Short mmCIF file of C-alpha atoms and ligand atoms in Angstrom, two decimals:
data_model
loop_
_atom_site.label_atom_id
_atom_site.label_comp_id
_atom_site.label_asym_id
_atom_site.label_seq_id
_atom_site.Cartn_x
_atom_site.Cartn_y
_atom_site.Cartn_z
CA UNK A 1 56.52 16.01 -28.76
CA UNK A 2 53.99 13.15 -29.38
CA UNK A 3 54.85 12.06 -25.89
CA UNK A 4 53.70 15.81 -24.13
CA UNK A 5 50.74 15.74 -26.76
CA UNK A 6 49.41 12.64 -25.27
CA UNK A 7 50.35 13.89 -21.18
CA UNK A 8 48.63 17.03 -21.65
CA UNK A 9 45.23 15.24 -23.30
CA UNK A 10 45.12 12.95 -20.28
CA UNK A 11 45.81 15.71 -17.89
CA UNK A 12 42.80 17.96 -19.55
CA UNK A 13 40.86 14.35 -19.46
CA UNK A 14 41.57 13.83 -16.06
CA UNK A 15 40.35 17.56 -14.81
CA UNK A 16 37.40 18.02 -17.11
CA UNK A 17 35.86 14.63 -17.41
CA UNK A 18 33.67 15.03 -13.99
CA UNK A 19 32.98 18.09 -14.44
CA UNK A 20 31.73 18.45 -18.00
CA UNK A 21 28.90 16.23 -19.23
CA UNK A 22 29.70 15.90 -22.47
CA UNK A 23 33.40 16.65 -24.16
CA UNK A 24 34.20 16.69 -27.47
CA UNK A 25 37.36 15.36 -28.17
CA UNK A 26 38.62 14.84 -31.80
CA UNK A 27 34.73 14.64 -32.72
CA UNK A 28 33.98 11.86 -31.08
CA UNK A 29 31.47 12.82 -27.72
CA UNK A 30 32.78 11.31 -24.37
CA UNK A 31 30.29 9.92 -22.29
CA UNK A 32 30.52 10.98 -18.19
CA UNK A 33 30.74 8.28 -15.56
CA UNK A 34 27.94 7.78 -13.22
CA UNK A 35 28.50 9.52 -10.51
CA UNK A 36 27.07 8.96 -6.60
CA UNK A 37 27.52 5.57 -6.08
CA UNK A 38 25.99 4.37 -3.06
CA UNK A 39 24.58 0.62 -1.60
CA UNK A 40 21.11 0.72 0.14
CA UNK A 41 20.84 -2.91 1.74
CA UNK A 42 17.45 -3.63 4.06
CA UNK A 43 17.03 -7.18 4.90
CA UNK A 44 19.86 -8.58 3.39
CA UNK A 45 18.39 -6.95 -0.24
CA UNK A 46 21.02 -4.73 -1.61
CA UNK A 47 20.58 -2.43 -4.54
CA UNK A 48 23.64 -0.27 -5.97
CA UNK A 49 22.11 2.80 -6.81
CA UNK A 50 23.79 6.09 -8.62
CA UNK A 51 23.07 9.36 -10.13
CA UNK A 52 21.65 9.02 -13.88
CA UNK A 53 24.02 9.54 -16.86
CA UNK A 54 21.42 11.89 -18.96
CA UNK A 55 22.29 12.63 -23.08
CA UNK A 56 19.13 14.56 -24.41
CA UNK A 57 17.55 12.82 -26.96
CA UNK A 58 19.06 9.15 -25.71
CA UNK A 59 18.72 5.83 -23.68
CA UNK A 60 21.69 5.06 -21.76
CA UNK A 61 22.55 1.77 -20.49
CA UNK A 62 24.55 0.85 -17.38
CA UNK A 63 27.06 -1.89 -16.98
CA UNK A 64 27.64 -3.27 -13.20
CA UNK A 65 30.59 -5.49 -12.18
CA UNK A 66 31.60 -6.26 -8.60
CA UNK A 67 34.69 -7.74 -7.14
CA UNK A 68 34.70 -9.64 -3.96
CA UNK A 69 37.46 -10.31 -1.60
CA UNK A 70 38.52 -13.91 -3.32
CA UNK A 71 38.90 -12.05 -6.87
CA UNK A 72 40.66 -9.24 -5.83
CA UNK A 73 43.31 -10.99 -4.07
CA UNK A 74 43.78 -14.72 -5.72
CA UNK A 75 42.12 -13.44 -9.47
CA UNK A 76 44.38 -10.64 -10.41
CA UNK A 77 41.65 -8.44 -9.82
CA UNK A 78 39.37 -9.88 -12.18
CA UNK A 79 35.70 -8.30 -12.36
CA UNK A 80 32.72 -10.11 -12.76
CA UNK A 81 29.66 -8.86 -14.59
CA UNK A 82 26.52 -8.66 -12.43
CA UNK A 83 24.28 -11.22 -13.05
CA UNK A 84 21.06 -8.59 -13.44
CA UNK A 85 22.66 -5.52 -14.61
CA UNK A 86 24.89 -6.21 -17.74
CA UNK A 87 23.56 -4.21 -19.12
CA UNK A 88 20.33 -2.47 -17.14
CA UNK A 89 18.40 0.45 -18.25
CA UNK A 90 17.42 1.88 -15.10
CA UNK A 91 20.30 3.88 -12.69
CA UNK A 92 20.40 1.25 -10.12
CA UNK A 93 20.90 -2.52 -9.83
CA UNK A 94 19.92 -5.61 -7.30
CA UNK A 95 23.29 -7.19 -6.42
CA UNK A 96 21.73 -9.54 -3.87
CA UNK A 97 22.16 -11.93 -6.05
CA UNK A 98 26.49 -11.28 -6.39
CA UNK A 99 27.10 -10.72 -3.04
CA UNK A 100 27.63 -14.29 -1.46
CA UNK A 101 29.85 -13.50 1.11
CA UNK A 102 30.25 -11.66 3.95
CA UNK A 103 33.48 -10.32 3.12
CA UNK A 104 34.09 -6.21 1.24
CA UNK A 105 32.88 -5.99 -1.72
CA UNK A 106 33.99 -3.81 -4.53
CA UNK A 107 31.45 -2.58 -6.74
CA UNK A 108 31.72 -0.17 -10.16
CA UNK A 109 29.40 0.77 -12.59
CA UNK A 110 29.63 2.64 -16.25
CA UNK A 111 27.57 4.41 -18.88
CA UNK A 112 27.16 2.82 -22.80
CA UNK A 113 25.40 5.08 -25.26
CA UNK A 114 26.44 3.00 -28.73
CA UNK A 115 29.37 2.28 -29.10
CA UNK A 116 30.47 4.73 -26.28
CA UNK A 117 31.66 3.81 -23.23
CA UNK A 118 32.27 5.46 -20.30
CA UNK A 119 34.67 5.56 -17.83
CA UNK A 120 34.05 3.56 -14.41
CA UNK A 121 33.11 4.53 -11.40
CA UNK A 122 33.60 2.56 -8.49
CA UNK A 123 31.98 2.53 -5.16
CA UNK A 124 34.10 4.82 -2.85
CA UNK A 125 33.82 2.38 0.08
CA UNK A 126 34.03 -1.08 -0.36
CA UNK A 127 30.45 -2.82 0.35
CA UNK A 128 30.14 -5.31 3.15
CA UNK A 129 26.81 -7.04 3.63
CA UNK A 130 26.88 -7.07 7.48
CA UNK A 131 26.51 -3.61 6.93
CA UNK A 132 22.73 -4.47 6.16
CA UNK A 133 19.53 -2.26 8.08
CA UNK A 134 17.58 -5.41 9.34
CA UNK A 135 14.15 -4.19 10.18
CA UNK A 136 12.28 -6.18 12.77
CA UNK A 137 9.81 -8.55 11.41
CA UNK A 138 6.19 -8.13 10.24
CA UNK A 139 4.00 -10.29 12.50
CA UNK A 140 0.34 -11.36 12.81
CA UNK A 141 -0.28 -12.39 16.56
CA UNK A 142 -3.99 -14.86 16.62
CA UNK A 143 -5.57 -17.37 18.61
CA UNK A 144 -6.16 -21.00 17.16
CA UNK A 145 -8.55 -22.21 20.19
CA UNK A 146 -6.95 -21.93 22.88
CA UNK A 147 -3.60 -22.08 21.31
CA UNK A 148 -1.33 -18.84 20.88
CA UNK A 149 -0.33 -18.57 16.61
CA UNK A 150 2.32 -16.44 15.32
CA UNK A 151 2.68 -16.33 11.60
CA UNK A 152 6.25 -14.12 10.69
CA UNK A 153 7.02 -12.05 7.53
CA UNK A 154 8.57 -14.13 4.78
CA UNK A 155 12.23 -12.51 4.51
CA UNK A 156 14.05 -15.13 2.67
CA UNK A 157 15.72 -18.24 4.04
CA UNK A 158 18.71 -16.77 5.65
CA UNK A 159 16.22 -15.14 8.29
CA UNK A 160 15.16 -16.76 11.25
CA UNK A 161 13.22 -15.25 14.31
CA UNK A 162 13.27 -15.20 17.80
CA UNK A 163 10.01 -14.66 19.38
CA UNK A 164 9.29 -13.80 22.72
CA UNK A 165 5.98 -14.20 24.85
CA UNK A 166 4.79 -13.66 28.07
CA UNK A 167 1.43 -13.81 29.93
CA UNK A 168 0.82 -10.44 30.91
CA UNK A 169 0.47 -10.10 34.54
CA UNK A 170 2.91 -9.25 37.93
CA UNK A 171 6.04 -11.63 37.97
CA UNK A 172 5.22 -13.60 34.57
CA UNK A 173 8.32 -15.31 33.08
CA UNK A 174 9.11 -14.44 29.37
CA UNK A 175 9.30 -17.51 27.05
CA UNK A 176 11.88 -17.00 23.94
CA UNK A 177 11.21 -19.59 21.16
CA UNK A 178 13.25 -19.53 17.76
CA UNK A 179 11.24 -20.04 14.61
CA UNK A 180 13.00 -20.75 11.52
CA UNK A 181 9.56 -21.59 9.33
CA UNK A 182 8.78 -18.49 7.33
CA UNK A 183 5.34 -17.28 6.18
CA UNK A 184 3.59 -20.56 8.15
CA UNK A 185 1.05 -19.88 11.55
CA UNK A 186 3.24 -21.23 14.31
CA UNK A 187 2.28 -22.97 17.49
CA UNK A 188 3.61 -21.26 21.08
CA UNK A 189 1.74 -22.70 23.61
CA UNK A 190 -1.49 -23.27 24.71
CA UNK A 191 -3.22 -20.31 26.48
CA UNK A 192 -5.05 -19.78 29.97
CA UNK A 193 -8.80 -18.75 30.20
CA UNK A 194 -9.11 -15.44 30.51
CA UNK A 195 -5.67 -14.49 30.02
CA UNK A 196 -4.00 -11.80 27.87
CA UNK A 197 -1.03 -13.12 26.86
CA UNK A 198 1.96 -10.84 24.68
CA UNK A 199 4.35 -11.62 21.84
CA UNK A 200 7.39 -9.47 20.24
CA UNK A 201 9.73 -10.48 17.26
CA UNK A 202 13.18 -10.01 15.96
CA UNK A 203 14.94 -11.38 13.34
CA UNK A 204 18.49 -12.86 13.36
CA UNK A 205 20.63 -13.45 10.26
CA UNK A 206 23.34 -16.04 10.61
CA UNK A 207 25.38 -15.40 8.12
CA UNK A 208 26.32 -12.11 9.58
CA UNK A 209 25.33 -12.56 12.87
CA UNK A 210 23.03 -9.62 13.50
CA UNK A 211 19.57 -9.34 15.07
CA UNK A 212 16.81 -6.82 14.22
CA UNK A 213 15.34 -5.02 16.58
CA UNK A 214 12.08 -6.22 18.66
CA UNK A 215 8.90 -6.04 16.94
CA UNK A 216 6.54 -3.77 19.26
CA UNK A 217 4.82 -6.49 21.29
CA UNK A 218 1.19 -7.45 20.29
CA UNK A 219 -1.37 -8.67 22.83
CA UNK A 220 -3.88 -10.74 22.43
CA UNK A 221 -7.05 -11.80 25.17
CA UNK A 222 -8.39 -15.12 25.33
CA UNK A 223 -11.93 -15.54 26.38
CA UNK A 224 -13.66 -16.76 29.58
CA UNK A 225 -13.77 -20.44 29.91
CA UNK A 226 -17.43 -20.39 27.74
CA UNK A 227 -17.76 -23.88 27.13
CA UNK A 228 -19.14 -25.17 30.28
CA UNK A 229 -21.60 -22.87 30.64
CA UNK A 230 -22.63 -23.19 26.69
CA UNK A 231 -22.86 -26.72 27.99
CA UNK A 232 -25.54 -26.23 31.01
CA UNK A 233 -27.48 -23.84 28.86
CA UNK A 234 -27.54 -26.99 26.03
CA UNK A 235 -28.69 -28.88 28.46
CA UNK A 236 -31.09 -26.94 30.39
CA UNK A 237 -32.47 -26.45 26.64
CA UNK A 238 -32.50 -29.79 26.15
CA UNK A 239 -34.75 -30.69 29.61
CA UNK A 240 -37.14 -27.95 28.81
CA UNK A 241 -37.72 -29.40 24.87
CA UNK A 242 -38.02 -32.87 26.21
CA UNK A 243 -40.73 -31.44 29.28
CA UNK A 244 -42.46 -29.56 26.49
CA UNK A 245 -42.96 -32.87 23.96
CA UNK A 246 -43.92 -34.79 26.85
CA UNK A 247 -46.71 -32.58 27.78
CA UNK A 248 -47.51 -32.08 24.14
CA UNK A 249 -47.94 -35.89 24.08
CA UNK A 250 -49.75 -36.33 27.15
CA UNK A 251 -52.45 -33.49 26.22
CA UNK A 252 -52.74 -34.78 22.54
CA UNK A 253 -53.75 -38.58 23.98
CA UNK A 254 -56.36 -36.97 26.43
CA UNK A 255 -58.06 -34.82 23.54
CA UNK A 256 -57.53 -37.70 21.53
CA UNK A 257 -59.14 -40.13 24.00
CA UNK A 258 -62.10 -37.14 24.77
CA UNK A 259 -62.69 -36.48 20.93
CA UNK A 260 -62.49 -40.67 19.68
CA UNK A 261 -63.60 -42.62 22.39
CA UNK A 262 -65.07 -40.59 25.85
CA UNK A 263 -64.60 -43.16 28.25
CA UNK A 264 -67.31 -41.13 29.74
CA UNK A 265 -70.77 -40.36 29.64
CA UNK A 266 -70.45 -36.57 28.47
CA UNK A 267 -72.41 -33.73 29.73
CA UNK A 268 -75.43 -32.84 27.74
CA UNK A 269 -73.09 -29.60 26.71
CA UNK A 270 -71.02 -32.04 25.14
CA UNK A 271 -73.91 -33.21 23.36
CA UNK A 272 -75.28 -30.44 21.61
CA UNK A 273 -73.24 -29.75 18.22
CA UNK A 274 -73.88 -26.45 17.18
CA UNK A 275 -71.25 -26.51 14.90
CA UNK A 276 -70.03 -29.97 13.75
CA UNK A 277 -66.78 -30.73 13.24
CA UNK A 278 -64.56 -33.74 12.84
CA UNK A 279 -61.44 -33.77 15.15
CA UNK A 280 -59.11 -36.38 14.42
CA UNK A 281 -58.61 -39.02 12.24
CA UNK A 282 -58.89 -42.06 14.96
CA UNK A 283 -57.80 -45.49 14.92
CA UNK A 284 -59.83 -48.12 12.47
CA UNK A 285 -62.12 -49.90 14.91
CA UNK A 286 -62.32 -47.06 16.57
CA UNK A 287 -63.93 -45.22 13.68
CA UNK A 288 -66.96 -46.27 13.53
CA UNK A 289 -67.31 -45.74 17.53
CA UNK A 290 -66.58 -42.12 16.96
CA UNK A 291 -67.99 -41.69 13.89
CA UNK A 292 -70.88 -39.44 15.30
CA UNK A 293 -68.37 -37.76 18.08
CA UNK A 294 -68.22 -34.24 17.71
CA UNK A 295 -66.98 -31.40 19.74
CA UNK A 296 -67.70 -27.81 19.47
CA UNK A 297 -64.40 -25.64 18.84
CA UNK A 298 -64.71 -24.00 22.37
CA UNK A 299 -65.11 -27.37 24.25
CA UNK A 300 -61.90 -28.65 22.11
CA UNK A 301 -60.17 -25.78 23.46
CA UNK A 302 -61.17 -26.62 27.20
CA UNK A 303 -59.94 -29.65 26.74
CA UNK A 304 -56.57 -29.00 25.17
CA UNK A 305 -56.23 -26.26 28.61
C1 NAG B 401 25.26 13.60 -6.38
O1 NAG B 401 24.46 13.75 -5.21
C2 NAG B 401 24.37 15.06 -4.77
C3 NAG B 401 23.62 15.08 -3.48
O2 NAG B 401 22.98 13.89 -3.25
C4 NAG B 401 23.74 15.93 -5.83
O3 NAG B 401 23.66 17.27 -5.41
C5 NAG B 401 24.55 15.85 -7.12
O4 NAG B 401 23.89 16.55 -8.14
C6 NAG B 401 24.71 14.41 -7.53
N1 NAG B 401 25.58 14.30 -8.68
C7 NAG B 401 25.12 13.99 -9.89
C8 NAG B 401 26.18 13.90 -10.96
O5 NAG B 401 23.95 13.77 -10.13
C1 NAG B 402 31.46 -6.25 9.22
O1 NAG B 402 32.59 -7.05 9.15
C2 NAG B 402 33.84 -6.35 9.23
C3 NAG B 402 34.95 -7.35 9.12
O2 NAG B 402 34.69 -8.31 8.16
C4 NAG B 402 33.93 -5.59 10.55
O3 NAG B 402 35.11 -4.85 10.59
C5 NAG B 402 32.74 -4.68 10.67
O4 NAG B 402 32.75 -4.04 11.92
C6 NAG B 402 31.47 -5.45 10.51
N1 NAG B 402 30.35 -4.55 10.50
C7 NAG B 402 29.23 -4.78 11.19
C8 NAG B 402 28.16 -3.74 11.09
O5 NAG B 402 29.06 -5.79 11.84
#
């Protein structure tokens, strides 16, 4: 009697459990398992997700335990708590962190309300990491001179990249370099003038050994050779300052030799100071010589022309 008592509770369990939120069995409120497990794993990120367990009114907390290959053969199936989801609030958990291995994974998760627990449910598939989307990498393709710099998305240190370049034009040969420095501008090789020169990206992940798809290739143009010519128009620059100072100088000691110390007897024009005006400071002895020399403002200007 006992015995069929106990059979037919299970067997009602056993129907009504997914189906009904919340049973009432001998008072005490059964808690439903979360239900639509599922692993979404970009990048070698993976995050067990599953439908919410939702009592009106209440928080619920999740538990998450996993089970790799090693426990579930040589550990008598032992499960190990997640290390960021025992317990977690939220319906979904980051097991990036568990998964070490590249070998199936088993994965289960339940609901707590209290005291309450609820049955688990597991992940219908076992998860294996190779399994992973790997996107192809984020790049930034610039020029550093005359160098060509690549700086690649920072996925984590089980990521390296293989990058591929090429000058673009008819027959060029496509250079493939791997880069294992993450987040850091990287070298490729020194560009020609004038140039435009390509680069496209993928990642590769040892530990599973897949590659991303290509990056869409990026070009980049260097500029005409510049600096010669920057360097005759210095220079030409340069010729026409020094031409102009010279001048300058040579002008300033004739004026200075007209307005100190004429040399020569000057024209009665010269003479005639309609509106005096000291010119330039001169030299001591020469001071007194000039003292009296004055030019008009229009004869200064003749001279200076
Ligand atoms: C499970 O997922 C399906 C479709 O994604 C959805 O219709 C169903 O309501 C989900 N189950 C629960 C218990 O939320
Ligand atoms: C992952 O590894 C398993 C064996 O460990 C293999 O059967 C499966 O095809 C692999 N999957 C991918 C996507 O490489």
């Amino acid at each position: 009697m006992m015995i069929l008592e106990e059979i037919s509770t299970s067997l009602i369990m056993w129907f009504f459990y997914p189906l009904i939120p919340c049973l009432l069995i001998d008072g005490v409120a059964l808690l439903p398992a979360p239900q639509n497990l599922s692993v979404q794993s970009i990048n070698m990120k993976h995050l067990l997700m599953w439908s919410p367990v939702t009592m009106p009114g209440e928080i619920t907390h999740y538990s998450v335990e996993y089970q790799g290959e090693y426990e579930s053969l040589y550990m008598s199936h032992v499960w190990i708590p997640s290390s960021r989801c025992s317990p977690t609030k939220v319906p979904e958990c980051d097991v990036t962190d568990d998964i070490t291995a590249t070998v199936p994974y088993n994965l289960r998760v339940r609901a707590t309300l209290g005291s309450q627990n609820s049955a688990w449910s597991t992940l219908m598939h076992p998860f294996n990491r190779n399994s992973t989307f790997l996107t192809p990498p984020g790049m930034e393709v610039t020029k550093d001179g005359f160098y060509l710099v690549i700086k690649l998305e920072d996925l984590g240190p089980q990521f390296e990249f293989l990058v591929a370049y090429w000058k673009r034009e008819p027959g060029s040969k496509e250079h493939v370099k791997t880069v294992r420095s993450r987040g850091v501008p990287v070298h490729l090789e020194t560009m020609e003038p004038g140039a435009v020169y390509c680069v496209k990206a993928q990642t590769f992940v040892k530990a599973i050994g897949r590659h991303s798809a290509f990056s869409q290739a990026e070009c980049i143009k260097v500029q005409e050779e510049t600096f010669p010519l920057v360097l005759a128009l210095t220079a030409f620059a340069g010729v026409v300052l020094i031409l102009v100072v010279l001048l300058s100088i040579w002008k300033m000691g004739q004026l200075l030799r007209y307005s100190c110390c004429p040399a020569v007897v000057l024209p009665n024009t010269l003479k005639i100071t309609s509106s005096p005006q000291k010119l330039i400071s001169c030299r001591r002895e020469e001071v007194e010589a000039c003292a009296t020399t004055v030019l008009p403002p229009e004869e200064l200007f003749r001279t200076w022309i």
